[in-house]
C-alpha cells in the first residue's frame, strides 16, 4: 500500500477527472464505460506524477534534489528536443549517474519519463481541445507524427484518433446530459 499526503494545490490539479467521475456516479456503467475508464486513467496518471515527486507536494521532498530538478526541467519544457547529454549538462551531472539516480527513484530513465509525460499530456489535449492530432503531437514535443503515434499506441494500447473518438464522444454526451439536468 502506498500512502502520500497531497496539499491543496496537488488535489486541485487532479480534481477535474475526479469531478467528471463524480458526475458519472449515478449513471449506468454500460454506456459510460469508456468515459469512466478514461477519467480514471487521467486521475491515476496525475496522482502518480504527484506522488512520484513531479509535483510540489511532500512527496517531492523525498527525492534527490537533482532528480526533482530534472523532472521539473523536463516538465517545464516538454517541447524542447531534450537529450540525455543536455539534461545531464544542465544539472552538472554525468549521464550515467543521472540515469542511475533517476531510474532508481522514478522507475524510468529520464527520456522515458519525458516520453510518458508527453503522451499523458497529449491524452488530455485530445479530450479537451479540437486541435488536430498532428498539432497536438507538436504541442507536446513530437514534431514527427509517426513517432508520436507509435509512442501513444505503446502507452494507451490504441491510436490517438481512437482514443479521442472513444473518450471524447462519451464526454460530449455526458456534458449534454449534465447541461439538461442543470437547466
Short mmCIF file of C-alpha atoms in Angstrom, two decimals:
data_model
loop_
_atom_site.label_atom_id
_atom_site.label_comp_id
_atom_site.label_asym_id
_atom_site.label_seq_id
_atom_site.Cartn_x
_atom_site.Cartn_y
_atom_site.Cartn_z
CA UNK A 1 0.00 0.00 0.00
CA UNK A 2 1.23 3.45 -0.93
CA UNK A 3 0.33 6.47 1.15
CA UNK A 4 1.06 10.10 0.43
CA UNK A 5 -0.04 13.48 1.63
CA UNK A 6 -1.05 15.92 -1.04
CA UNK A 7 -1.51 19.61 -0.49
CA UNK A 8 -4.43 21.65 -1.75
CA UNK A 9 -2.63 22.56 -4.98
CA UNK A 10 -1.96 18.89 -5.77
CA UNK A 11 -5.55 17.93 -5.03
CA UNK A 12 -6.80 20.76 -7.25
CA UNK A 13 -4.56 19.53 -10.07
CA UNK A 14 -6.28 16.13 -10.04
CA UNK A 15 -9.80 17.45 -9.37
CA UNK A 16 -11.13 17.65 -12.95
CA UNK A 17 -11.12 13.90 -13.67
CA UNK A 18 -12.49 13.22 -10.17
CA UNK A 19 -15.30 15.71 -10.71
CA UNK A 20 -16.12 14.01 -14.01
CA UNK A 21 -16.16 10.62 -12.27
CA UNK A 22 -18.43 12.01 -9.57
CA UNK A 23 -20.90 13.20 -12.21
CA UNK A 24 -20.93 9.65 -13.60
CA UNK A 25 -21.66 8.07 -10.22
CA UNK A 26 -25.39 7.54 -10.74
CA UNK A 27 -25.23 6.74 -14.45
CA UNK A 28 -25.49 3.17 -15.74
CA UNK A 29 -21.92 1.99 -16.35
CA UNK A 30 -22.60 0.35 -19.73
CA UNK A 31 -22.95 3.41 -21.98
CA UNK A 32 -20.37 5.36 -19.92
CA UNK A 33 -17.74 2.66 -19.53
CA UNK A 34 -15.25 4.39 -21.86
CA UNK A 35 -15.69 7.72 -20.12
CA UNK A 36 -15.22 6.14 -16.69
CA UNK A 37 -12.03 4.35 -17.77
CA UNK A 38 -10.64 7.45 -19.47
CA UNK A 39 -11.27 9.69 -16.47
CA UNK A 40 -9.84 7.09 -14.11
CA UNK A 41 -6.67 6.85 -16.24
CA UNK A 42 -6.35 10.65 -16.20
CA UNK A 43 -6.74 10.76 -12.43
CA UNK A 44 -4.27 7.96 -11.79
CA UNK A 45 -1.69 9.49 -14.15
CA UNK A 46 -1.99 12.83 -12.35
CA UNK A 47 -1.76 11.18 -8.95
CA UNK A 48 1.22 9.04 -9.96
CA UNK A 49 3.09 12.08 -11.26
CA UNK A 50 2.50 13.95 -7.99
CA UNK A 51 3.37 11.00 -5.76
CA UNK A 52 6.48 10.31 -7.86
CA UNK A 53 7.71 13.79 -6.98
CA UNK A 54 6.71 15.55 -10.15
CA UNK A 55 4.59 17.93 -8.13
CA UNK A 56 5.37 20.36 -5.40
CA UNK A 57 3.89 18.33 -2.58
CA UNK A 58 5.64 16.49 0.24
CA UNK A 59 6.50 13.52 -1.98
CA UNK A 60 8.84 15.76 -3.96
CA UNK A 61 10.87 16.31 -0.79
CA UNK A 62 11.72 12.61 -0.58
CA UNK A 63 13.55 12.63 -3.90
CA UNK A 64 17.12 13.52 -4.57
CA UNK A 65 17.08 17.25 -5.36
CA UNK A 66 18.72 16.67 -8.74
CA UNK A 67 16.03 14.15 -9.73
CA UNK A 68 13.31 16.63 -8.77
CA UNK A 69 15.13 19.36 -10.68
CA UNK A 70 15.46 17.11 -13.73
CA UNK A 71 11.74 16.28 -13.62
CA UNK A 72 10.84 19.96 -13.36
CA UNK A 73 13.11 20.87 -16.26
CA UNK A 74 11.58 18.18 -18.48
CA UNK A 75 8.01 19.06 -17.50
CA UNK A 76 8.57 22.81 -17.87
CA UNK A 77 9.80 22.46 -21.45
CA UNK A 78 8.33 19.25 -22.90
CA UNK A 79 8.57 20.59 -26.47
CA UNK A 80 12.31 21.11 -26.20
CA UNK A 81 14.25 18.43 -28.09
CA UNK A 82 15.91 17.18 -24.91
CA UNK A 83 18.87 14.84 -24.99
CA UNK A 84 20.31 12.99 -22.06
CA UNK A 85 23.63 14.77 -22.57
CA UNK A 86 21.95 18.20 -22.45
CA UNK A 87 19.92 17.36 -19.35
CA UNK A 88 22.98 15.99 -17.54
CA UNK A 89 24.98 19.07 -18.51
CA UNK A 90 22.26 21.41 -17.21
CA UNK A 91 22.33 19.53 -13.91
CA UNK A 92 26.14 19.30 -13.78
CA UNK A 93 25.99 15.51 -13.53
CA UNK A 94 27.43 12.68 -15.57
CA UNK A 95 24.93 10.97 -17.87
CA UNK A 96 25.46 7.61 -16.17
CA UNK A 97 24.88 8.97 -12.67
CA UNK A 98 21.79 10.88 -13.78
CA UNK A 99 20.25 7.79 -15.39
CA UNK A 100 21.03 5.54 -12.40
CA UNK A 101 19.71 8.01 -9.84
CA UNK A 102 16.64 8.99 -11.88
CA UNK A 103 15.72 5.37 -12.64
CA UNK A 104 16.23 4.30 -9.02
CA UNK A 105 13.82 6.98 -7.83
CA UNK A 106 11.20 7.05 -10.59
CA UNK A 107 11.48 3.61 -12.18
CA UNK A 108 12.22 5.18 -15.55
CA UNK A 109 15.25 6.72 -17.22
CA UNK A 110 14.88 10.47 -17.83
CA UNK A 111 14.00 10.28 -21.53
CA UNK A 112 11.37 7.56 -20.89
CA UNK A 113 9.91 9.77 -18.16
CA UNK A 114 9.71 12.64 -20.65
CA UNK A 115 8.03 10.38 -23.18
CA UNK A 116 5.44 9.29 -20.61
CA UNK A 117 4.83 12.90 -19.58
CA UNK A 118 4.34 13.96 -23.21
CA UNK A 119 1.92 11.15 -24.05
CA UNK A 120 -0.16 11.78 -20.93
CA UNK A 121 -0.29 15.48 -21.72
CA UNK A 122 -1.34 14.64 -25.29
CA UNK A 123 -4.18 12.47 -23.98
CA UNK A 124 -5.58 15.41 -22.03
CA UNK A 125 -5.32 17.66 -25.10
CA UNK A 126 -7.06 15.06 -27.24
CA UNK A 127 -10.09 15.14 -24.95
CA UNK A 128 -10.17 18.85 -24.20
CA UNK A 129 -9.28 20.52 -27.48
CA UNK A 130 -10.25 20.29 -31.09
CA UNK A 131 -6.68 20.60 -32.34
CA UNK A 132 -5.53 18.10 -34.94
CA UNK A 133 -3.54 15.12 -33.75
CA UNK A 134 -0.51 16.41 -35.66
CA UNK A 135 -0.78 19.78 -33.89
CA UNK A 136 -1.13 18.05 -30.50
CA UNK A 137 1.92 15.90 -31.27
CA UNK A 138 3.90 19.08 -31.94
CA UNK A 139 2.47 20.80 -28.86
CA UNK A 140 3.79 18.07 -26.57
CA UNK A 141 7.20 17.86 -28.21
CA UNK A 142 6.94 15.35 -31.06
CA UNK A 143 7.21 17.09 -34.42
CA UNK A 144 7.22 13.65 -36.09
CA UNK A 145 3.61 12.50 -36.07
CA UNK A 146 4.61 8.88 -36.80
CA UNK A 147 6.85 8.75 -33.73
CA UNK A 148 4.06 10.28 -31.65
CA UNK A 149 1.60 7.70 -32.98
CA UNK A 150 3.89 4.82 -32.01
CA UNK A 151 4.53 6.21 -28.50
CA UNK A 152 0.83 6.92 -27.91
CA UNK A 153 -0.21 3.43 -29.03
CA UNK A 154 2.51 1.84 -26.87
CA UNK A 155 1.28 3.73 -23.81
CA UNK A 156 -2.51 3.54 -24.21
CA UNK A 157 -2.92 0.47 -26.41
CA UNK A 158 -4.84 2.39 -29.08
CA UNK A 159 -4.22 5.13 -31.60
CA UNK A 160 -4.65 8.77 -30.67
CA UNK A 161 -7.61 9.10 -33.02
CA UNK A 162 -9.29 6.02 -31.50
CA UNK A 163 -8.63 7.40 -28.00
CA UNK A 164 -10.19 10.74 -28.93
CA UNK A 165 -13.17 9.14 -30.65
CA UNK A 166 -13.81 6.71 -27.82
CA UNK A 167 -13.43 9.05 -24.87
CA UNK A 168 -14.47 12.45 -26.21
CA UNK A 169 -17.72 11.12 -27.67
CA UNK A 170 -18.87 9.99 -24.23
CA UNK A 171 -17.56 13.24 -22.72
CA UNK A 172 -19.75 15.25 -25.10
CA UNK A 173 -22.76 13.03 -24.33
CA UNK A 174 -22.13 13.38 -20.60
CA UNK A 175 -21.77 17.17 -20.83
CA UNK A 176 -25.09 17.33 -22.71
CA UNK A 177 -26.83 15.30 -20.01
CA UNK A 178 -25.34 17.45 -17.25
CA UNK A 179 -26.49 20.60 -19.04
CA UNK A 180 -30.00 19.13 -19.38
CA UNK A 181 -30.12 18.32 -15.66
CA UNK A 182 -28.85 21.77 -14.70
CA UNK A 183 -31.32 23.57 -16.98
#
